[in-house]
């Protein structure tokens, strides 16, 4: 199902609400959510928390706000948060934790599989010393966007938990695409969130809801995050019209992510056979394909431009790398159309 006549592989955020979502939005029972009186938001928050195996949830307008509210609830000014150098929280959230929270990100290199080296995490935890900021948080991301949709498994989460426990630190998981990880691994999302104190997941990416993410954690943590959301201007009123779409997303759009993964796998396989194209190690494992282009006759910018003229849209993500994202508005036929266009240009 091409979007506006294009095969649009720029992002899964492009997905538009399904007819069932629009119907649910129109029929949603609403109230003032800042007063805690929107029954549909309350239901979404309960269901989301249950799905993540946490006590409470907080509906937020975006993944960015969910992550920021979490960091603000975990940390104070002058604290330090350990975060990957390719993490969305560090790379793409406009420096929010530093700008708005006075929180210093301590970056560690993300490995190609999206993980942080456990020994490096442990070494980055600050000793008590008046000169040092206080280490207050470890942040992870699953699936890992800039690492090509790489999946962090439960064993890795446990190993980070052990370091966190040794130093009395909480772990925040940016699980914007945690359901993609869960579907790829064949485990419940709660299993992947079990060793995180807090988790944000997005309704408006592969799950196709128009707006919103949910931050989950303990009841006390969510109370603090709710206050942070208010400070950030994210307290919404009759937000049940949005939460209603989120409930449909949770109920109907998770299992079908496997189709997106299959489409990404086929894209990866097709690209791997083209001269000068090298897919990243985890490319196509979930719904993101990152690949490198090494050719004399065309660079990433030229490829993006010429493919757009062929009706296939995607982005470069720095250097010689480009990214394709599959989602429910990209069909198996669209994948064939995209690959045919790549073949015409790259041979
Ligand atoms: C891994 C990850 N975290 C957080 C976000 C932020 O979500 P939003 O665009 O809703 O702020 C994104 C968005 O693409 C993402 O990929």
CSV table of C-alpha atoms and ligand atoms in Angstrom, one decimal:
chain,number,residue,atom,x,y,z
A,1,UNK,CA,0.0,0.0,0.0
A,2,UNK,CA,2.2,2.8,-1.3
A,3,UNK,CA,1.9,6.2,0.5
A,4,UNK,CA,1.0,9.1,-1.8
A,5,UNK,CA,2.2,6.9,-4.7
A,6,UNK,CA,5.6,6.4,-3.1
A,7,UNK,CA,7.2,3.5,-1.3
A,8,UNK,CA,8.0,5.5,1.8
A,9,UNK,CA,10.8,3.9,3.8
A,10,UNK,CA,11.9,7.0,5.7
A,11,UNK,CA,10.3,6.0,9.1
A,12,UNK,CA,7.7,3.9,10.8
A,13,UNK,CA,6.5,7.2,12.3
A,14,UNK,CA,4.8,7.9,9.0
A,15,UNK,CA,2.1,5.3,9.6
A,16,UNK,CA,-1.4,6.7,9.7
A,17,UNK,CA,-4.1,5.6,12.0
A,18,UNK,CA,-6.0,2.5,10.9
A,19,UNK,CA,-9.8,2.7,10.3
A,20,UNK,CA,-10.4,0.9,13.6
A,21,UNK,CA,-8.3,3.6,15.4
A,22,UNK,CA,-10.3,6.4,13.8
A,23,UNK,CA,-13.5,4.7,14.9
A,24,UNK,CA,-12.3,4.2,18.4
A,25,UNK,CA,-11.1,7.8,18.6
A,26,UNK,CA,-14.5,9.1,17.5
A,27,UNK,CA,-16.3,7.0,20.1
A,28,UNK,CA,-13.8,7.5,23.0
A,29,UNK,CA,-15.1,8.3,26.4
A,30,UNK,CA,-13.1,11.3,27.7
A,31,UNK,CA,-12.5,13.5,30.7
A,32,UNK,CA,-9.8,15.9,31.9
A,33,UNK,CA,-6.6,13.8,32.2
A,34,UNK,CA,-4.7,16.4,34.2
A,35,UNK,CA,-7.4,15.8,36.8
A,36,UNK,CA,-6.9,12.1,36.3
A,37,UNK,CA,-10.5,11.8,35.0
A,38,UNK,CA,-10.0,10.6,31.4
A,39,UNK,CA,-11.2,7.0,31.6
A,40,UNK,CA,-9.7,6.0,28.2
A,41,UNK,CA,-6.2,7.4,29.2
A,42,UNK,CA,-6.5,5.6,32.5
A,43,UNK,CA,-7.3,2.4,30.7
A,44,UNK,CA,-4.4,2.8,28.3
A,45,UNK,CA,-2.0,3.5,31.2
A,46,UNK,CA,-3.2,0.4,33.1
A,47,UNK,CA,-3.0,-1.8,30.1
A,48,UNK,CA,0.4,-0.5,29.1
A,49,UNK,CA,1.8,-1.0,32.6
A,50,UNK,CA,0.5,-4.5,32.6
A,51,UNK,CA,2.0,-5.3,29.2
A,52,UNK,CA,5.4,-4.0,30.4
A,53,UNK,CA,5.1,-5.8,33.8
A,54,UNK,CA,5.2,-2.5,35.7
A,55,UNK,CA,2.9,-1.1,38.4
A,56,UNK,CA,2.0,2.2,36.6
A,57,UNK,CA,2.0,4.0,33.3
A,58,UNK,CA,2.0,7.6,32.0
A,59,UNK,CA,0.6,8.6,28.6
A,60,UNK,CA,2.9,11.2,27.0
A,61,UNK,CA,2.7,13.0,23.7
A,62,UNK,CA,6.0,11.6,22.3
A,63,UNK,CA,8.8,9.2,22.9
A,64,UNK,CA,11.1,12.2,23.4
A,65,UNK,CA,8.9,13.5,26.3
A,66,UNK,CA,8.7,10.0,27.8
A,67,UNK,CA,12.4,9.6,27.9
A,68,UNK,CA,13.0,13.1,29.2
A,69,UNK,CA,10.3,12.8,31.9
A,70,UNK,CA,12.0,9.5,32.9
A,71,UNK,CA,15.4,11.1,33.1
A,72,UNK,CA,14.1,14.1,35.1
A,73,UNK,CA,12.3,11.7,37.5
A,74,UNK,CA,15.5,9.6,38.0
A,75,UNK,CA,18.1,12.4,38.2
A,76,UNK,CA,18.7,15.9,39.6
A,77,UNK,CA,20.7,18.8,38.3
A,78,UNK,CA,24.5,18.0,38.2
A,79,UNK,CA,23.9,14.3,38.0
A,80,UNK,CA,25.2,12.1,35.3
A,81,UNK,CA,23.4,9.6,33.1
A,82,UNK,CA,25.3,6.8,31.3
A,83,UNK,CA,24.1,6.6,27.7
A,84,UNK,CA,25.2,5.2,24.4
A,85,UNK,CA,26.8,7.6,21.9
A,86,UNK,CA,24.4,6.4,19.2
A,87,UNK,CA,21.4,6.5,21.6
A,88,UNK,CA,18.3,8.4,20.5
A,89,UNK,CA,18.2,10.1,23.9
A,90,UNK,CA,21.7,11.5,23.2
A,91,UNK,CA,21.6,11.9,19.4
A,92,UNK,CA,18.2,13.0,18.5
A,93,UNK,CA,16.5,14.6,21.5
A,94,UNK,CA,17.9,18.1,21.2
A,95,UNK,CA,20.0,17.8,24.3
A,96,UNK,CA,16.9,17.8,26.4
A,97,UNK,CA,18.4,16.1,29.5
A,98,UNK,CA,21.2,18.7,29.6
A,99,UNK,CA,19.1,21.7,28.5
A,100,UNK,CA,16.1,21.2,30.7
A,101,UNK,CA,17.4,18.9,33.5
A,102,UNK,CA,21.0,20.1,34.0
A,103,UNK,CA,21.9,16.4,33.6
A,104,UNK,CA,25.2,15.5,32.0
A,105,UNK,CA,25.2,12.6,29.6
A,106,UNK,CA,28.2,10.3,30.0
A,107,UNK,CA,28.5,8.7,26.6
A,108,UNK,CA,29.9,5.2,26.0
A,109,UNK,CA,30.4,3.8,22.5
A,110,UNK,CA,27.5,1.8,21.3
A,111,UNK,CA,28.7,-1.5,19.8
A,112,UNK,CA,27.2,-2.4,16.4
A,113,UNK,CA,24.7,-4.7,18.1
A,114,UNK,CA,23.3,-1.8,20.1
A,115,UNK,CA,24.8,-2.8,23.4
A,116,UNK,CA,27.2,-1.0,25.7
A,117,UNK,CA,30.2,-3.0,27.0
A,118,UNK,CA,29.4,-4.0,30.5
A,119,UNK,CA,32.9,-3.5,31.8
A,120,UNK,CA,32.9,0.0,30.3
A,121,UNK,CA,29.5,0.7,32.0
A,122,UNK,CA,31.0,-0.4,35.3
A,123,UNK,CA,34.1,1.7,34.8
A,124,UNK,CA,32.0,4.8,34.0
A,125,UNK,CA,30.2,4.8,37.3
A,126,UNK,CA,31.7,7.6,39.3
A,127,UNK,CA,33.4,7.1,42.6
A,128,UNK,CA,32.3,9.4,45.4
A,129,UNK,CA,34.4,12.5,45.0
A,130,UNK,CA,33.5,16.2,45.4
A,131,UNK,CA,35.0,16.9,42.0
A,132,UNK,CA,32.7,14.5,40.2
A,133,UNK,CA,29.1,14.6,39.1
A,134,UNK,CA,27.1,11.8,40.7
A,135,UNK,CA,26.2,8.9,38.4
A,136,UNK,CA,22.5,8.4,38.8
A,137,UNK,CA,21.2,6.4,35.8
A,138,UNK,CA,22.0,3.9,33.1
A,139,UNK,CA,20.0,4.4,29.8
A,140,UNK,CA,19.6,1.7,27.1
A,141,UNK,CA,17.7,1.4,23.9
A,142,UNK,CA,15.8,-1.6,22.4
A,143,UNK,CA,15.5,-1.9,19.5
A,144,UNK,CA,18.4,0.3,18.7
A,145,UNK,CA,17.5,2.8,16.0
A,146,UNK,CA,21.0,4.0,14.9
A,147,UNK,CA,22.3,0.5,15.2
A,148,UNK,CA,19.9,-0.7,12.5
A,149,UNK,CA,17.1,-2.0,14.7
A,150,UNK,CA,19.5,-4.2,16.7
A,151,UNK,CA,17.8,-6.2,19.4
A,152,UNK,CA,19.0,-6.4,23.1
A,153,UNK,CA,18.0,-9.7,24.6
A,154,UNK,CA,17.0,-10.5,28.2
A,155,UNK,CA,20.4,-11.9,29.1
A,156,UNK,CA,22.1,-8.6,28.2
A,157,UNK,CA,19.5,-6.7,30.2
A,158,UNK,CA,20.3,-9.0,33.2
A,159,UNK,CA,24.0,-8.3,32.9
A,160,UNK,CA,23.3,-4.5,33.0
A,161,UNK,CA,21.0,-5.0,35.9
A,162,UNK,CA,23.8,-6.7,37.9
A,163,UNK,CA,26.1,-3.7,37.4
A,164,UNK,CA,23.2,-1.3,38.2
A,165,UNK,CA,22.4,-3.2,41.4
A,166,UNK,CA,26.1,-3.3,42.4
A,167,UNK,CA,26.0,0.5,42.4
A,168,UNK,CA,22.4,1.2,43.4
A,169,UNK,CA,21.5,2.7,40.0
A,170,UNK,CA,18.2,2.6,38.2
A,171,UNK,CA,18.1,1.6,34.5
A,172,UNK,CA,15.9,3.4,32.0
A,173,UNK,CA,15.0,1.6,28.7
A,174,UNK,CA,14.1,3.6,25.7
A,175,UNK,CA,11.8,0.9,24.3
A,176,UNK,CA,10.3,3.0,21.5
A,177,UNK,CA,10.3,-0.2,19.4
A,178,UNK,CA,10.4,-2.7,22.2
A,179,UNK,CA,7.5,-4.7,20.6
A,180,UNK,CA,9.7,-5.1,17.5
A,181,UNK,CA,12.4,-6.6,19.8
A,182,UNK,CA,9.8,-8.8,21.5
A,183,UNK,CA,8.4,-10.1,18.2
A,184,UNK,CA,11.9,-10.7,16.8
A,185,UNK,CA,12.9,-12.7,19.9
A,186,UNK,CA,9.5,-14.4,20.4
A,187,UNK,CA,9.3,-13.2,24.0
A,188,UNK,CA,6.8,-10.9,25.8
A,189,UNK,CA,7.8,-7.3,25.9
A,190,UNK,CA,7.6,-7.5,29.8
A,191,UNK,CA,10.5,-10.0,29.7
A,192,UNK,CA,12.7,-7.4,28.0
A,193,UNK,CA,11.6,-4.7,30.3
A,194,UNK,CA,11.9,-6.8,33.5
A,195,UNK,CA,15.4,-5.6,34.4
A,196,UNK,CA,14.7,-2.0,33.7
A,197,UNK,CA,13.2,0.3,36.4
A,198,UNK,CA,11.5,2.4,33.7
A,199,UNK,CA,10.6,1.9,30.1
A,200,UNK,CA,9.2,4.2,27.4
A,201,UNK,CA,7.5,2.6,24.4
A,202,UNK,CA,5.9,4.3,21.4
A,203,UNK,CA,2.4,3.8,20.0
A,204,UNK,CA,3.0,6.1,17.0
A,205,UNK,CA,5.8,4.1,15.3
A,206,UNK,CA,5.2,0.6,14.0
A,207,UNK,CA,2.0,0.3,15.9
A,208,UNK,CA,0.5,3.1,13.8
A,209,UNK,CA,-1.3,5.2,16.4
A,210,UNK,CA,-1.3,8.9,15.4
A,211,UNK,CA,0.3,10.3,18.7
A,212,UNK,CA,1.7,9.1,21.9
A,213,UNK,CA,4.0,6.9,24.0
A,214,UNK,CA,3.7,5.4,27.4
A,215,UNK,CA,6.3,5.6,30.2
A,216,UNK,CA,6.0,2.7,32.7
A,217,UNK,CA,7.6,2.1,36.1
A,218,UNK,CA,6.8,1.9,39.8
A,219,UNK,CA,3.8,4.0,41.2
A,220,UNK,CA,6.2,6.4,43.0
A,221,UNK,CA,8.3,6.8,39.9
A,222,UNK,CA,5.3,7.5,37.7
A,223,UNK,CA,4.1,10.1,40.3
A,224,UNK,CA,7.4,11.9,39.8
A,225,UNK,CA,7.3,11.5,36.0
A,226,UNK,CA,3.7,12.9,36.0
A,227,UNK,CA,5.0,16.0,37.7
A,228,UNK,CA,7.9,16.2,35.2
A,229,UNK,CA,5.4,15.9,32.3
A,230,UNK,CA,3.4,18.8,33.7
A,231,UNK,CA,6.5,20.9,34.0
A,232,UNK,CA,7.3,20.1,30.3
A,233,UNK,CA,3.8,21.2,29.3
A,234,UNK,CA,2.8,17.7,28.5
A,235,UNK,CA,-0.3,17.5,30.7
A,236,UNK,CA,-3.2,16.9,28.2
A,237,UNK,CA,-6.9,17.3,28.8
A,238,UNK,CA,-9.3,15.1,26.8
A,239,UNK,CA,-6.5,13.0,25.6
A,240,UNK,CA,-8.7,9.9,25.5
A,241,UNK,CA,-9.3,10.5,21.8
A,242,UNK,CA,-5.6,9.8,21.4
A,243,UNK,CA,-5.4,7.0,24.0
A,244,UNK,CA,-8.3,5.2,22.2
A,245,UNK,CA,-6.1,4.8,19.2
A,246,UNK,CA,-3.3,3.6,21.4
A,247,UNK,CA,-5.5,0.9,22.9
A,248,UNK,CA,-6.3,-0.3,19.3
A,249,UNK,CA,-2.6,-0.2,18.6
A,250,UNK,CA,-1.8,-2.4,21.5
A,251,UNK,CA,-4.6,-4.8,20.8
A,252,UNK,CA,-4.2,-5.2,17.0
A,253,UNK,CA,-0.9,-4.0,15.7
A,254,UNK,CA,1.8,-5.9,17.7
A,255,UNK,CA,1.8,-9.4,16.2
A,256,UNK,CA,1.7,-8.1,12.6
A,257,UNK,CA,5.2,-6.4,13.2
A,258,UNK,CA,6.5,-9.8,12.0
A,259,UNK,CA,5.4,-8.8,8.5
A,260,UNK,CA,7.5,-5.7,8.7
A,261,UNK,CA,10.5,-7.8,9.8
A,262,UNK,CA,10.0,-10.2,6.9
A,263,UNK,CA,9.8,-7.2,4.5
A,264,UNK,CA,13.0,-5.8,6.0
A,265,UNK,CA,14.7,-9.1,5.7
A,266,UNK,CA,13.8,-9.3,2.0
A,267,UNK,CA,15.1,-5.8,1.5
A,268,UNK,CA,18.4,-6.7,3.2
A,269,UNK,CA,18.8,-9.8,1.2
A,270,UNK,CA,18.2,-8.0,-2.1
A,271,UNK,CA,20.5,-5.1,-1.2
A,272,UNK,CA,23.3,-7.5,-0.1
A,273,UNK,CA,23.5,-8.8,-3.7
A,274,UNK,CA,24.1,-5.3,-5.1
A,275,UNK,CA,27.6,-4.0,-5.9
A,276,UNK,CA,29.1,-1.8,-3.3
A,277,UNK,CA,26.2,-2.2,-0.8
A,278,UNK,CA,26.9,-3.8,2.6
A,279,UNK,CA,24.0,-4.2,5.0
A,280,UNK,CA,24.9,-3.7,8.7
A,281,UNK,CA,25.2,-6.9,10.8
A,282,UNK,CA,21.7,-6.8,12.3
A,283,UNK,CA,20.0,-5.3,9.3
A,284,UNK,CA,16.6,-6.7,8.6
A,285,UNK,CA,16.4,-8.5,12.0
A,286,UNK,CA,13.5,-6.1,12.9
A,287,UNK,CA,12.0,-3.3,10.8
A,288,UNK,CA,15.1,-1.3,10.1
A,289,UNK,CA,17.8,-1.8,7.5
A,290,UNK,CA,21.0,0.2,7.7
A,291,UNK,CA,23.5,-0.4,4.9
A,292,UNK,CA,26.8,1.2,3.7
A,293,UNK,CA,27.3,2.3,0.1
A,294,UNK,CA,30.8,2.2,-1.3
A,295,UNK,CA,30.9,3.2,-5.0
A,296,UNK,CA,32.8,5.6,-7.1
A,297,UNK,CA,29.8,6.4,-9.3
A,298,UNK,CA,27.2,7.4,-6.7
A,299,UNK,CA,27.1,8.5,-3.1
A,300,UNK,CA,24.3,8.3,-0.5
A,301,UNK,CA,23.0,11.8,-1.3
A,302,UNK,CA,22.8,11.0,-5.0
A,303,UNK,CA,21.2,7.6,-4.3
A,304,UNK,CA,18.6,9.1,-2.1
A,305,UNK,CA,17.8,11.7,-4.7
A,306,UNK,CA,17.6,9.3,-7.6
A,307,UNK,CA,15.6,6.8,-5.7
A,308,UNK,CA,13.1,9.5,-4.7
A,309,UNK,CA,12.7,10.2,-8.5
A,310,UNK,CA,11.9,6.5,-8.8
A,311,UNK,CA,9.2,6.8,-6.1
A,312,UNK,CA,11.2,5.3,-3.2
A,313,UNK,CA,12.0,7.5,-0.3
A,314,UNK,CA,14.5,6.9,2.5
A,315,UNK,CA,17.2,8.8,4.4
A,316,UNK,CA,21.0,8.9,4.7
A,317,UNK,CA,22.1,8.5,8.3
A,318,UNK,CA,25.6,10.0,8.2
A,319,UNK,CA,28.7,9.1,6.2
A,320,UNK,CA,28.1,6.4,3.6
A,321,UNK,CA,25.2,4.8,5.5
A,322,UNK,CA,21.5,4.9,4.6
A,323,UNK,CA,18.5,3.6,6.3
A,324,UNK,CA,15.2,1.9,5.2
A,325,UNK,CA,12.3,1.4,7.6
A,326,UNK,CA,9.4,-1.0,6.9
A,327,UNK,CA,6.0,-0.5,8.4
A,328,UNK,CA,2.4,-1.4,7.9
A,329,UNK,CA,2.0,0.9,4.9
A,330,UNK,CA,4.8,-0.9,3.1
A,331,UNK,CA,3.6,-4.1,1.4
A,332,UNK,CA,5.5,-7.0,0.1
A,333,UNK,CA,4.8,-5.6,-3.4
A,334,UNK,CA,6.3,-2.3,-2.4
A,335,UNK,CA,9.4,-4.1,-1.3
A,336,UNK,CA,9.7,-5.6,-4.7
A,337,UNK,CA,9.2,-2.2,-6.3
A,338,UNK,CA,11.9,-0.7,-4.1
A,339,UNK,CA,14.4,-3.5,-4.9
A,340,UNK,CA,13.7,-3.2,-8.6
A,341,UNK,CA,14.5,0.6,-8.4
A,342,UNK,CA,17.7,-0.1,-6.4
A,343,UNK,CA,18.7,-2.7,-9.1
A,344,UNK,CA,18.1,-0.2,-11.9
A,345,UNK,CA,20.5,2.3,-10.2
A,346,UNK,CA,23.0,0.0,-8.6
A,347,UNK,CA,23.0,-3.1,-10.8
B,1,LIG,C1,14.7,4.8,19.7
B,1,LIG,C2,13.8,6.0,19.7
B,1,LIG,N1,13.5,6.6,20.9
B,1,LIG,C3,12.7,7.7,21.0
B,1,LIG,C4,12.2,8.2,19.8
B,1,LIG,C5,11.4,9.5,20.0
B,1,LIG,O1,10.0,9.4,19.7
B,1,LIG,P1,9.2,10.7,19.3
B,1,LIG,O2,9.5,10.9,17.8
B,1,LIG,O3,7.8,10.2,19.5
B,1,LIG,O4,9.6,11.8,20.1
B,1,LIG,C6,12.4,7.7,18.6
B,1,LIG,C7,11.8,8.3,17.4
B,1,LIG,O5,12.1,7.9,16.3
B,1,LIG,C8,13.3,6.6,18.5
B,1,LIG,O6,13.6,6.0,17.3
